[in-house]
mmCIF file of C-alpha atoms in Angstrom:
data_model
loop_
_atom_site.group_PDB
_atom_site.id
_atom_site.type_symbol
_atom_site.label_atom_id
_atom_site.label_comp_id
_atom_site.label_asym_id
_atom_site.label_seq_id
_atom_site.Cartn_x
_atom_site.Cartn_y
_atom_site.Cartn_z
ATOM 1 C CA UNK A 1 105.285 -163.281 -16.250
ATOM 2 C CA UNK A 2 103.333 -164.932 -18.377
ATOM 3 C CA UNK A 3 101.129 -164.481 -21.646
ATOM 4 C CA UNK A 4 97.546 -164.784 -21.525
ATOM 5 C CA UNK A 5 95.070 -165.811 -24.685
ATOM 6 C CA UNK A 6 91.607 -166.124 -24.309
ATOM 7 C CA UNK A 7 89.268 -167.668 -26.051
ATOM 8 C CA UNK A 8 85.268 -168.526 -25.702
ATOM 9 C CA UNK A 9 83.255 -171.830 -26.749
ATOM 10 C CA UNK A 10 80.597 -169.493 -27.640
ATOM 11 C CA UNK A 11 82.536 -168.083 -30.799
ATOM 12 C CA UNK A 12 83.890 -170.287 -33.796
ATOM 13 C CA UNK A 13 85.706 -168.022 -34.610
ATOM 14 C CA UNK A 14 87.670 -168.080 -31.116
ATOM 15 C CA UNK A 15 87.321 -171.717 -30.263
ATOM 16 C CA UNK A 16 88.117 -172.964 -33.537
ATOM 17 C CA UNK A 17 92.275 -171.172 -33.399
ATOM 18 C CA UNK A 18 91.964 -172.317 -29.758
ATOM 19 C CA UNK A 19 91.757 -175.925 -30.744
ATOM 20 C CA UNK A 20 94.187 -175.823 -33.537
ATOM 21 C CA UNK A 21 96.897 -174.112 -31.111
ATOM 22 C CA UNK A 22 96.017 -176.609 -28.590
ATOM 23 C CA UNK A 23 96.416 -179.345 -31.211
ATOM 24 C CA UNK A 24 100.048 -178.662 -31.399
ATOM 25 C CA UNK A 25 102.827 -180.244 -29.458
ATOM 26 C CA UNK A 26 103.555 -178.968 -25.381
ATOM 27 C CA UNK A 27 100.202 -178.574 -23.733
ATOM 28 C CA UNK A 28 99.011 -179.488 -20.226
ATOM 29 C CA UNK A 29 96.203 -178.894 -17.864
ATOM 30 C CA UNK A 30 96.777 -175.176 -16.544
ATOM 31 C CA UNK A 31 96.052 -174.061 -13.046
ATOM 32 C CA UNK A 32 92.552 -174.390 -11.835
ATOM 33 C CA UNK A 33 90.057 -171.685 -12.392
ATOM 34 C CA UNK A 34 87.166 -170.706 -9.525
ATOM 35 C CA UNK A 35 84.674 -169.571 -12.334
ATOM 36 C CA UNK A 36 83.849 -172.522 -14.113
ATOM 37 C CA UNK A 37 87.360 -171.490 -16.603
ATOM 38 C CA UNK A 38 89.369 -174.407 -18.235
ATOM 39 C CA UNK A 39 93.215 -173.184 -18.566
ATOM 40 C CA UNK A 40 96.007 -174.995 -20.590
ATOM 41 C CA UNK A 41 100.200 -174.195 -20.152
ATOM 42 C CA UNK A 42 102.791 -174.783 -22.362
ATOM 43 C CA UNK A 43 106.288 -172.961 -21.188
ATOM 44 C CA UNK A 44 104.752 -169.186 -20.413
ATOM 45 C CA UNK A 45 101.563 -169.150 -22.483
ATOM 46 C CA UNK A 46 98.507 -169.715 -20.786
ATOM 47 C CA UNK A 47 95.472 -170.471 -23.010
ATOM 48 C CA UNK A 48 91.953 -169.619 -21.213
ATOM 49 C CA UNK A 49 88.945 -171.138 -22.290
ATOM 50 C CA UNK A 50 85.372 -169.889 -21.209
ATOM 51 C CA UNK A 51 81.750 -169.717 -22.532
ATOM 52 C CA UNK A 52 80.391 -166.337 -22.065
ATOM 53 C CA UNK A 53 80.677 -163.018 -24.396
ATOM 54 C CA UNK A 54 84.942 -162.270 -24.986
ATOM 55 C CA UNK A 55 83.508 -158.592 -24.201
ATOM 56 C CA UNK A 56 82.136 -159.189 -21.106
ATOM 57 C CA UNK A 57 84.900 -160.289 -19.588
ATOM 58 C CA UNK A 58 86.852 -157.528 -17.648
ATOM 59 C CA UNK A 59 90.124 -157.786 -15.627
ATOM 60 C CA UNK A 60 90.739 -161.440 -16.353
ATOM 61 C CA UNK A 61 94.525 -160.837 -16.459
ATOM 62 C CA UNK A 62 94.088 -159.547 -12.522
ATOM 63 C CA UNK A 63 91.233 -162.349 -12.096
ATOM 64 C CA UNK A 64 93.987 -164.741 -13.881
ATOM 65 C CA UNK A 65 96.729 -163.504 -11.129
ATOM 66 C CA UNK A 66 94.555 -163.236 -7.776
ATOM 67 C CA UNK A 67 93.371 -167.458 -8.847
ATOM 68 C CA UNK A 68 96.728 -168.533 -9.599
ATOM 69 C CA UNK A 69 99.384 -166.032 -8.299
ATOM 70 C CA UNK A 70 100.924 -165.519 -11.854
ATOM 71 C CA UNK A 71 101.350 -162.241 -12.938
ATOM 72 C CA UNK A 72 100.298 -161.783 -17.058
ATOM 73 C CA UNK A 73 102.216 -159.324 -19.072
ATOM 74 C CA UNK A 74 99.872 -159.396 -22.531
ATOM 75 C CA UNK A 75 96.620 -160.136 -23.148
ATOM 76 C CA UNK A 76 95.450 -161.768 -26.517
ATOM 77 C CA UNK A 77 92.010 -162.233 -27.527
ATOM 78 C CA UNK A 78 90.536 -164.698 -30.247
ATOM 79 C CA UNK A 79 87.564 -163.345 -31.834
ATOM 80 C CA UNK A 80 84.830 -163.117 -34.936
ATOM 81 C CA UNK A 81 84.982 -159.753 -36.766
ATOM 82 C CA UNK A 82 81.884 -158.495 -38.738
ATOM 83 C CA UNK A 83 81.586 -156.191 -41.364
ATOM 84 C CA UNK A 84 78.881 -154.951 -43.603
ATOM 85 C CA UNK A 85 80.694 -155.873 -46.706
ATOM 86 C CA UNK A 86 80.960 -159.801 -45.127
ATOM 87 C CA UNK A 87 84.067 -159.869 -46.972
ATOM 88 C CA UNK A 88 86.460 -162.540 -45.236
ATOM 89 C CA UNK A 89 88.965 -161.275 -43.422
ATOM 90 C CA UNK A 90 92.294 -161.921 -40.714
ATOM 91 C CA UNK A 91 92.246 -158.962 -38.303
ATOM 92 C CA UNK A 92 94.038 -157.313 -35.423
ATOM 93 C CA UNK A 93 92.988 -154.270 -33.354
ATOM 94 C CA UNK A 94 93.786 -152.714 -29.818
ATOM 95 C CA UNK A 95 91.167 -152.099 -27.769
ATOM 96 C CA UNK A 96 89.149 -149.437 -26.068
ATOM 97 C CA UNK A 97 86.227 -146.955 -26.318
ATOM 98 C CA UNK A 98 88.252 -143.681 -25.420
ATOM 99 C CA UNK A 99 86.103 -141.134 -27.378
ATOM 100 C CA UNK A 100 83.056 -141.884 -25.368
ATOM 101 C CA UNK A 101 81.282 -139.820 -22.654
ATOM 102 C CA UNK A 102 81.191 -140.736 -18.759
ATOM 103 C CA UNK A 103 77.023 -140.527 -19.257
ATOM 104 C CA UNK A 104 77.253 -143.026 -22.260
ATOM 105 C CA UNK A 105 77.013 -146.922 -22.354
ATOM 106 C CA UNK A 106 79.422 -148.418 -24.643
ATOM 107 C CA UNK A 107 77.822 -151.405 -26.843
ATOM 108 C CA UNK A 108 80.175 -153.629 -26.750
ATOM 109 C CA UNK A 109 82.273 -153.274 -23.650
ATOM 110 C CA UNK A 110 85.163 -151.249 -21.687
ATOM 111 C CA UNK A 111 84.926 -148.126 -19.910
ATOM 112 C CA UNK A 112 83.548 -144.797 -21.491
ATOM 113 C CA UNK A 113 86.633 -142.716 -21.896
ATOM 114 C CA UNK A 114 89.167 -145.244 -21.115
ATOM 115 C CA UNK A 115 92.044 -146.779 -24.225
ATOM 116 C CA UNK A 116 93.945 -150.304 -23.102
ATOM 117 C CA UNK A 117 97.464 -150.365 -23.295
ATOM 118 C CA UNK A 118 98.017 -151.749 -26.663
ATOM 119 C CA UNK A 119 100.048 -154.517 -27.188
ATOM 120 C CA UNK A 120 103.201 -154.104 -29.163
ATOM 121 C CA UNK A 121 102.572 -157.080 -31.524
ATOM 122 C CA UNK A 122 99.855 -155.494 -33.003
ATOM 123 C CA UNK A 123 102.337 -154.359 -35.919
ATOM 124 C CA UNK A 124 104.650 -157.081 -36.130
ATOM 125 C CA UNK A 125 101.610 -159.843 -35.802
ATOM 126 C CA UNK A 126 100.167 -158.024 -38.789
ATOM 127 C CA UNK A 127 103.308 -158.729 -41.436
ATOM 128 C CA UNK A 128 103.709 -162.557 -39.700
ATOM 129 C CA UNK A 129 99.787 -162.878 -40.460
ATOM 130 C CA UNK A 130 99.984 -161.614 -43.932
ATOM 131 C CA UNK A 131 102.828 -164.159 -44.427
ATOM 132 C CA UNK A 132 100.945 -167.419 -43.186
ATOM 133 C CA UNK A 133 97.565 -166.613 -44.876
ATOM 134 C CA UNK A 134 99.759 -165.847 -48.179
ATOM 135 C CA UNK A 135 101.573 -169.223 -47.234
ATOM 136 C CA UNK A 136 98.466 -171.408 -46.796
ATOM 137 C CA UNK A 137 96.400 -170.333 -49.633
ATOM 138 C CA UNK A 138 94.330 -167.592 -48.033
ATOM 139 C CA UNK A 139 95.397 -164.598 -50.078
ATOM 140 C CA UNK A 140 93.718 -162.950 -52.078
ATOM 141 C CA UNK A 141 90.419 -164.539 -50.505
ATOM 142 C CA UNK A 142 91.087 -163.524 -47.466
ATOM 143 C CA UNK A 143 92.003 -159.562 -46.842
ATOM 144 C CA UNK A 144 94.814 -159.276 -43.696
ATOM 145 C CA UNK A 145 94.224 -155.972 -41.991
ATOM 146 C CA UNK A 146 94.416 -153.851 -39.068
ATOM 147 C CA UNK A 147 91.166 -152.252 -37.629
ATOM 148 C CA UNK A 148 90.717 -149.263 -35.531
ATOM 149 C CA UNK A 149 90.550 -149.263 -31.511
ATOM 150 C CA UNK A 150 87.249 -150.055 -30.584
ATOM 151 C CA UNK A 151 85.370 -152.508 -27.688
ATOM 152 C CA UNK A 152 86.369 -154.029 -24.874
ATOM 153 C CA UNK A 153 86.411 -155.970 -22.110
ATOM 154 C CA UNK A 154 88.449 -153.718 -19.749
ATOM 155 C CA UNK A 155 91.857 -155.055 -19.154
ATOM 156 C CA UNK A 156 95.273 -153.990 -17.129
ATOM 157 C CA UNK A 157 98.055 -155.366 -19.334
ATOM 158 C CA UNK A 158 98.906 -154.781 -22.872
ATOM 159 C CA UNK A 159 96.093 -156.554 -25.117
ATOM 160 C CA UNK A 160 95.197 -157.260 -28.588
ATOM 161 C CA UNK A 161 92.346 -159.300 -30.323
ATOM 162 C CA UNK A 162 93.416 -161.460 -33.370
ATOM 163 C CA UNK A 163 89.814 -162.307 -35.486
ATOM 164 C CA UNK A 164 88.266 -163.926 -38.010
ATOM 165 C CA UNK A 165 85.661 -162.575 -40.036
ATOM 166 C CA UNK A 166 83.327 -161.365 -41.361
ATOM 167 C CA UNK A 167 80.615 -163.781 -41.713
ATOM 168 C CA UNK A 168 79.346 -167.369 -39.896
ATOM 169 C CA UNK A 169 80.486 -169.361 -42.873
ATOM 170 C CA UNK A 170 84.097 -167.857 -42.606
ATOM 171 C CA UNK A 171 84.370 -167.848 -38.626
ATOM 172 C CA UNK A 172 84.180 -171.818 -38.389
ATOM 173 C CA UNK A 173 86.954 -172.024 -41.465
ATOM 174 C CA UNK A 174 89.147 -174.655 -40.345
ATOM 175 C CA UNK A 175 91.758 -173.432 -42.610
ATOM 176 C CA UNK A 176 91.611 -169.558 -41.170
ATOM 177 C CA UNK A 177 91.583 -171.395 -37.517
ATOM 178 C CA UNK A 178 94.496 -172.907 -38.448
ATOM 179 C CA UNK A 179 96.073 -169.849 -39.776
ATOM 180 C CA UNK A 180 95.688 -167.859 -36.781
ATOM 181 C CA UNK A 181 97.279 -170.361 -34.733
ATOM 182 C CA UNK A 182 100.186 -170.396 -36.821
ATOM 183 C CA UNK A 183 100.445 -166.642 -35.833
ATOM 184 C CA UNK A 184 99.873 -167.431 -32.327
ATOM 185 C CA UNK A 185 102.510 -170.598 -32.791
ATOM 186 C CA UNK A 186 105.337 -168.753 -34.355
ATOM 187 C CA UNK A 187 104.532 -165.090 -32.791
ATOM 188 C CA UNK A 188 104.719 -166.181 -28.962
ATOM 189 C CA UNK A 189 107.501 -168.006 -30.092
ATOM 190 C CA UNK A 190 106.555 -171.824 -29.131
ATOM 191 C CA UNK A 191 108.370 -172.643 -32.581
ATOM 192 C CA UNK A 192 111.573 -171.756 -32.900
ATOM 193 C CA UNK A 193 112.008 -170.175 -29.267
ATOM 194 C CA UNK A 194 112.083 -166.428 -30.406
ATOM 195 C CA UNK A 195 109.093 -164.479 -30.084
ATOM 196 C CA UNK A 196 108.022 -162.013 -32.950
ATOM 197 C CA UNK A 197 107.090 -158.529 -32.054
ATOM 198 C CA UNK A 198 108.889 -158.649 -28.643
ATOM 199 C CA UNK A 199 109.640 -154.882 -27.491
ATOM 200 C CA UNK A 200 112.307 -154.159 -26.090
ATOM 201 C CA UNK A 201 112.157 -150.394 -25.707
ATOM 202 C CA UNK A 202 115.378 -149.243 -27.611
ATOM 203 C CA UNK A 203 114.266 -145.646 -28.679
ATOM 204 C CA UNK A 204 112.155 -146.889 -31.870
ATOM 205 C CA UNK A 205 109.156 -145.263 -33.599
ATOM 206 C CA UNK A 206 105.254 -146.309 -32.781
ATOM 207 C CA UNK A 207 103.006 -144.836 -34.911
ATOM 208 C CA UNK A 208 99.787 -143.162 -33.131
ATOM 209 C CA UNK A 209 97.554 -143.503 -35.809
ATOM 210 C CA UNK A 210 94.891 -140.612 -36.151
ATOM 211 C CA UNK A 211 91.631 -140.159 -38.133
ATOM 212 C CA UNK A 212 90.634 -142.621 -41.858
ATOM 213 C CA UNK A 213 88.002 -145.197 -41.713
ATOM 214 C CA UNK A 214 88.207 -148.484 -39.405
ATOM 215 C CA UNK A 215 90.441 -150.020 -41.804
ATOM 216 C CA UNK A 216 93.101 -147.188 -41.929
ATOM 217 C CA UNK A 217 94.239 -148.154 -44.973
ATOM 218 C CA UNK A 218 96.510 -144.959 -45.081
ATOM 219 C CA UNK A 219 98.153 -146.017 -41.625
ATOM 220 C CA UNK A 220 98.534 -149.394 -42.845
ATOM 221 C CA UNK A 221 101.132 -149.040 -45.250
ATOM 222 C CA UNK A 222 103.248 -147.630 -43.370
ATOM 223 C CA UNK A 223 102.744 -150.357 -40.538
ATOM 224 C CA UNK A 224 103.002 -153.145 -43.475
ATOM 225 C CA UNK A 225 106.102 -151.395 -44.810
ATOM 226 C CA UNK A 226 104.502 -149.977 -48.166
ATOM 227 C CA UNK A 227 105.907 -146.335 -48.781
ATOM 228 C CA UNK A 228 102.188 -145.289 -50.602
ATOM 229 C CA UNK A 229 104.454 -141.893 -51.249
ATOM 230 C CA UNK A 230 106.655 -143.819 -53.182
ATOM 231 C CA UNK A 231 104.240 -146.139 -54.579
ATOM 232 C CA UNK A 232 106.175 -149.232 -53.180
ATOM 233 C CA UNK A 233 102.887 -151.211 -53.147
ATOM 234 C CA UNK A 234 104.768 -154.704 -52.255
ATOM 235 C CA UNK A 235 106.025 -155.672 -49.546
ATOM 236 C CA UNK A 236 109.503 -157.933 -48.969
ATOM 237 C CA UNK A 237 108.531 -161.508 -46.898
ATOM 238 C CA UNK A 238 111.196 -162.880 -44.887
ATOM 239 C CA UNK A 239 110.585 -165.886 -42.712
ATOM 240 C CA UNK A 240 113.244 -163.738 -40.378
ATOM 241 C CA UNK A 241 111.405 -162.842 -37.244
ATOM 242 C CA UNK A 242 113.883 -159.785 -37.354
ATOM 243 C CA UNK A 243 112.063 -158.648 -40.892
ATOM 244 C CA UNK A 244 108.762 -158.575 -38.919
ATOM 245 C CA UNK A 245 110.177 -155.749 -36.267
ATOM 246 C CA UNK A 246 112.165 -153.873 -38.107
ATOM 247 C CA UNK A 247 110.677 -153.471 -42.001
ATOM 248 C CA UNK A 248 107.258 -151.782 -41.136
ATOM 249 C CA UNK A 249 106.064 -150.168 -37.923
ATOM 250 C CA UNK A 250 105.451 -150.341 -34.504
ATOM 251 C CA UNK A 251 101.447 -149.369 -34.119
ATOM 252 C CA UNK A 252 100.176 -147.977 -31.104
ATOM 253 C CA UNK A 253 96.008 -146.755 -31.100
ATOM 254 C CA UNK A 254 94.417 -146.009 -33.784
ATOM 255 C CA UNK A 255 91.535 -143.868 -33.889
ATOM 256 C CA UNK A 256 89.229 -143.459 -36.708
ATOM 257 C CA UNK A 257 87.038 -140.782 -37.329
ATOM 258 C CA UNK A 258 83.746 -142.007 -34.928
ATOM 259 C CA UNK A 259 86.485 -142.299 -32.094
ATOM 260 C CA UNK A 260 87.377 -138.145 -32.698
ATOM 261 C CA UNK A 261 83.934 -136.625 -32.347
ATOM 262 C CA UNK A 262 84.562 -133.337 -32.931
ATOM 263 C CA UNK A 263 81.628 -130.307 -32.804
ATOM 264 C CA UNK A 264 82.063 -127.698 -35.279
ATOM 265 C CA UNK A 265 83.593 -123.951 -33.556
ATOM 266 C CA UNK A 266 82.067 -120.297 -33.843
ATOM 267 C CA UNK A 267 82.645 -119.361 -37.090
ATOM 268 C CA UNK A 268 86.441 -117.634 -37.569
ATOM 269 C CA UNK A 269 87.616 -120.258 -35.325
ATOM 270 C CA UNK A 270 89.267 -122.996 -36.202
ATOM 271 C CA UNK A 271 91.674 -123.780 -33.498
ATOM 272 C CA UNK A 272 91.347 -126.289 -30.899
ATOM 273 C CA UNK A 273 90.001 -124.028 -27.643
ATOM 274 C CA UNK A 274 86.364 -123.606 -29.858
ATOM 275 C CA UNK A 275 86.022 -126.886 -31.080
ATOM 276 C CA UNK A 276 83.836 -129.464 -28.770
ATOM 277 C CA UNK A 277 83.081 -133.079 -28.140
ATOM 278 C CA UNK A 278 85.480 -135.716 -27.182
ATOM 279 C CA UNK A 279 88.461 -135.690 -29.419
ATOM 280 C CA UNK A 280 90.990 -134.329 -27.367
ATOM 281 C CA UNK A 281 90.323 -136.887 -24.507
ATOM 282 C CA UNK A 282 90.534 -139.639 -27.101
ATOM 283 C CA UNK A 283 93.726 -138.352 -28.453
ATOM 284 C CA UNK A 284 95.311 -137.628 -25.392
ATOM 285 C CA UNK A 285 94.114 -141.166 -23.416
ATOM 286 C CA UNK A 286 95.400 -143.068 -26.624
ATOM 287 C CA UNK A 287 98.271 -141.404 -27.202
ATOM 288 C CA UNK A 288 99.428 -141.538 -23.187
ATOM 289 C CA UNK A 289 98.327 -145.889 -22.973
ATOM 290 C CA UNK A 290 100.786 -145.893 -26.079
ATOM 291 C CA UNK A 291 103.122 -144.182 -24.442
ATOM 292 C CA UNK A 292 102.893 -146.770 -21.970
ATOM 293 C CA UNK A 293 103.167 -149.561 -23.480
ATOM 294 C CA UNK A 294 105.885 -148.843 -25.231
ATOM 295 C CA UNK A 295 108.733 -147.746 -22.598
ATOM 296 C CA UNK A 296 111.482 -146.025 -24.129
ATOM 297 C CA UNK A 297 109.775 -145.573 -27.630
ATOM 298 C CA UNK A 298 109.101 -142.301 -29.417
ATOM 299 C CA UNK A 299 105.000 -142.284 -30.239
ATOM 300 C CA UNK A 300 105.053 -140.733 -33.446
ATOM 301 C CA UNK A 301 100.599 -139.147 -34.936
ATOM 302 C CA UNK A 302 100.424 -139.934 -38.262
ATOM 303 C CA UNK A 303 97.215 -138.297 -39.509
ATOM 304 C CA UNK A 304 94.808 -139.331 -42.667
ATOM 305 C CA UNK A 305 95.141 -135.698 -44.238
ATOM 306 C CA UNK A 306 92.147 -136.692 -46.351
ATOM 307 C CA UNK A 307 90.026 -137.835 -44.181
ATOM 308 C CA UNK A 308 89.316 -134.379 -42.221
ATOM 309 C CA UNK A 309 88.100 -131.131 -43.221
ATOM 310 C CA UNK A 310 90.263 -128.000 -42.616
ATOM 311 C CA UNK A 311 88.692 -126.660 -39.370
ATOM 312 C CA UNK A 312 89.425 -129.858 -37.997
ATOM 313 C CA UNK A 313 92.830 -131.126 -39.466
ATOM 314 C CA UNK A 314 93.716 -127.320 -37.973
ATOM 315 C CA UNK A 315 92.259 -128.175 -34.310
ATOM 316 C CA UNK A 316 93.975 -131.255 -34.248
ATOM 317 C CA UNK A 317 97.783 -130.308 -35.798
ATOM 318 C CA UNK A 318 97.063 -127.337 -32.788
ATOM 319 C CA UNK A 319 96.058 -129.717 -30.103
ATOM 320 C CA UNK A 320 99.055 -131.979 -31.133
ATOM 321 C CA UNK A 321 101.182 -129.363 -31.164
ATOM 322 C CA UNK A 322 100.401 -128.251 -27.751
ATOM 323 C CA UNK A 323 100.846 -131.773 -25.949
ATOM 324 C CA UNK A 324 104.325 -131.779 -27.871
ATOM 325 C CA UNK A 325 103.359 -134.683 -29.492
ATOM 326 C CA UNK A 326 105.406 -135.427 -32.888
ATOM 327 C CA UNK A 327 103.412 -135.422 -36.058
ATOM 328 C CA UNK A 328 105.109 -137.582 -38.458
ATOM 329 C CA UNK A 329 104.555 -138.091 -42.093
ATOM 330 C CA UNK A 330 105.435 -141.992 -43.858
ATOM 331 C CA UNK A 331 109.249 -141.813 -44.151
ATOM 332 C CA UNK A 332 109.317 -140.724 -40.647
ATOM 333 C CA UNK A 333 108.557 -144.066 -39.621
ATOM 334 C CA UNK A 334 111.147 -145.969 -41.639
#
């Protein structure tokens, strides 16, 4: 099995990690590619370059296997991220457009209805990035976040998308680039020979994050390893890859409020039978590709209490309920 990162020449902020990773020590020409693709190996990393939209491009993990005959077991994307404050940013986000209708087209990729498997990193990668930017100058400039499931392209395997954003004159920073392939150097494990974020499925916690705005600041600190209830607003950095497992969580989807569209019910009811629109396939598709993709884990929903109004905090504790799916609060995850 091997790991596959992708990257396009139409995106500084993709090609420009790309070329720092491939800048450091171990690479070689990868297999060919039929589509006009330009691969790269070094031990079970495979680093894909092509020139079209990173959405756009669905199944390349099977396209990757059916050209070459490896199979992939993760996907990782390199990426731009924009945002309306253009504030610059290091991000990472599962993927998928779960809360949409069959009838709908989503803008930027994936299947209406459907949630990726995320990848397990996702948490882990987050404390290792917030490490190196601190490391090499990037902090405070820089804010290192998660962001809510959204987009795709449609893949198979677990996936993630690692970005930099939020503007053109951040996405060709050398010095972000450079950053992220750090993460990519250390977290696949081309360093030191020890992978960070590797699951391995022993009964351990993934938070299901539901509801807050596409930054879910209120499921971040409990996947950084801040207890907010506590108001433990540092974290502990250890260069141990152990640290980056174990002190903060494993993250699953997370679904902000525009992925739980949720129509108001006849008024006296507030439980989850009389209230409409797509949240409870969004919940239940994210919640079951977690599941998934983390064998042997317990998926733990971890709602934004504030972020909801009564009728539909009450619909979605009942719909939770009735899956028997765990609602946790912070110190469940520690």
């Amino acid at each position: 099995m091997v790991v596959l990162v992708v990257a396009t020449a139409s995106d500084p902020a993709s090609i420009g990690p790309a070329s720092a990773f491939l800048a450091m020590p171990g690479w070689s020409p990868g297999p060919p590619i039929p589509e006009g693709m330009e691969s790269f190996t070094n031990g079970n990393i495979r680093l894909l370059k092509h020139d079209r939209s990173i959405i756009a491009e669905d199944n390349l993990d099977h396209r990757w296997q059916e050209a070459t005959g490896e199979a992939i077991s993760e996907v990782i994307f390199l990426s731009k991220h924009t945002a309306v404050s253009n504030r610059p940013a290091l991000t990472v986000h599962p993927i998928g457009v779960p809360h949409l209708r069959e009838d709908e087209t989503p803008p930027q990729g994936g299947r209406p209805g459907w949630a990726a498997l995320p990848n397990p990193r996702i948490g882990p990668w987050l404390r290792l990035m917030q490490q190196i930017a601190a490391d090499q100058g990037l902090v405070p400039e820089f804010e290192i976040t998660l962001e809510a499931t959204h987009h795709g392209p449609l893949t198979n395997t677990p996936t993630m998308f690692v970005e930099i954003g939020s503007t053109e004159e951040y996405w060709g920073r050398q010095d972000a680039a450079q950053a992220i392939a750090l993460v990519l150097w250390k977290g696949l494990g081309l360093e030191e020979g020890k992978a960070v974020g590797t699951w391995t499925g022993n009964g351990e916690k993934v938070l299901l994050g539901i509801g807050g705005g596409h930054y879910a600041p209120r499921h971040m600190d409990i996947v950084m390893g801040r207890l907010a209830e506590k108001n433990i607003c540092s974290m502990i950095l250890s260069t141990s890859s152990n640290y980056f497992s174990k002190n903060g969580a494993w993250v699953g989807h997370l679904l902000s409020g525009y992925s739980l569209p949720m129509e108001a019910p006849p008024e006296g009811n507030s439980k989850g039978s009389g209230v409409g629109g797509m949240w409870k396939h969004s919940i239940k598709a994210s919640f079951e590709a977690t599941k998934a993709a983390f064998p042997g884990g317990e998926v733990i929903a971890h709602l934004d209490q504030k972020s909801f109004k009564g009728w539909q905090k009450n619909a979605i504790t009942s719909y939770l309920q009735e899956e028997n799916i765990r609602i946790g609060k912070p110190n469940d995850f520690l």
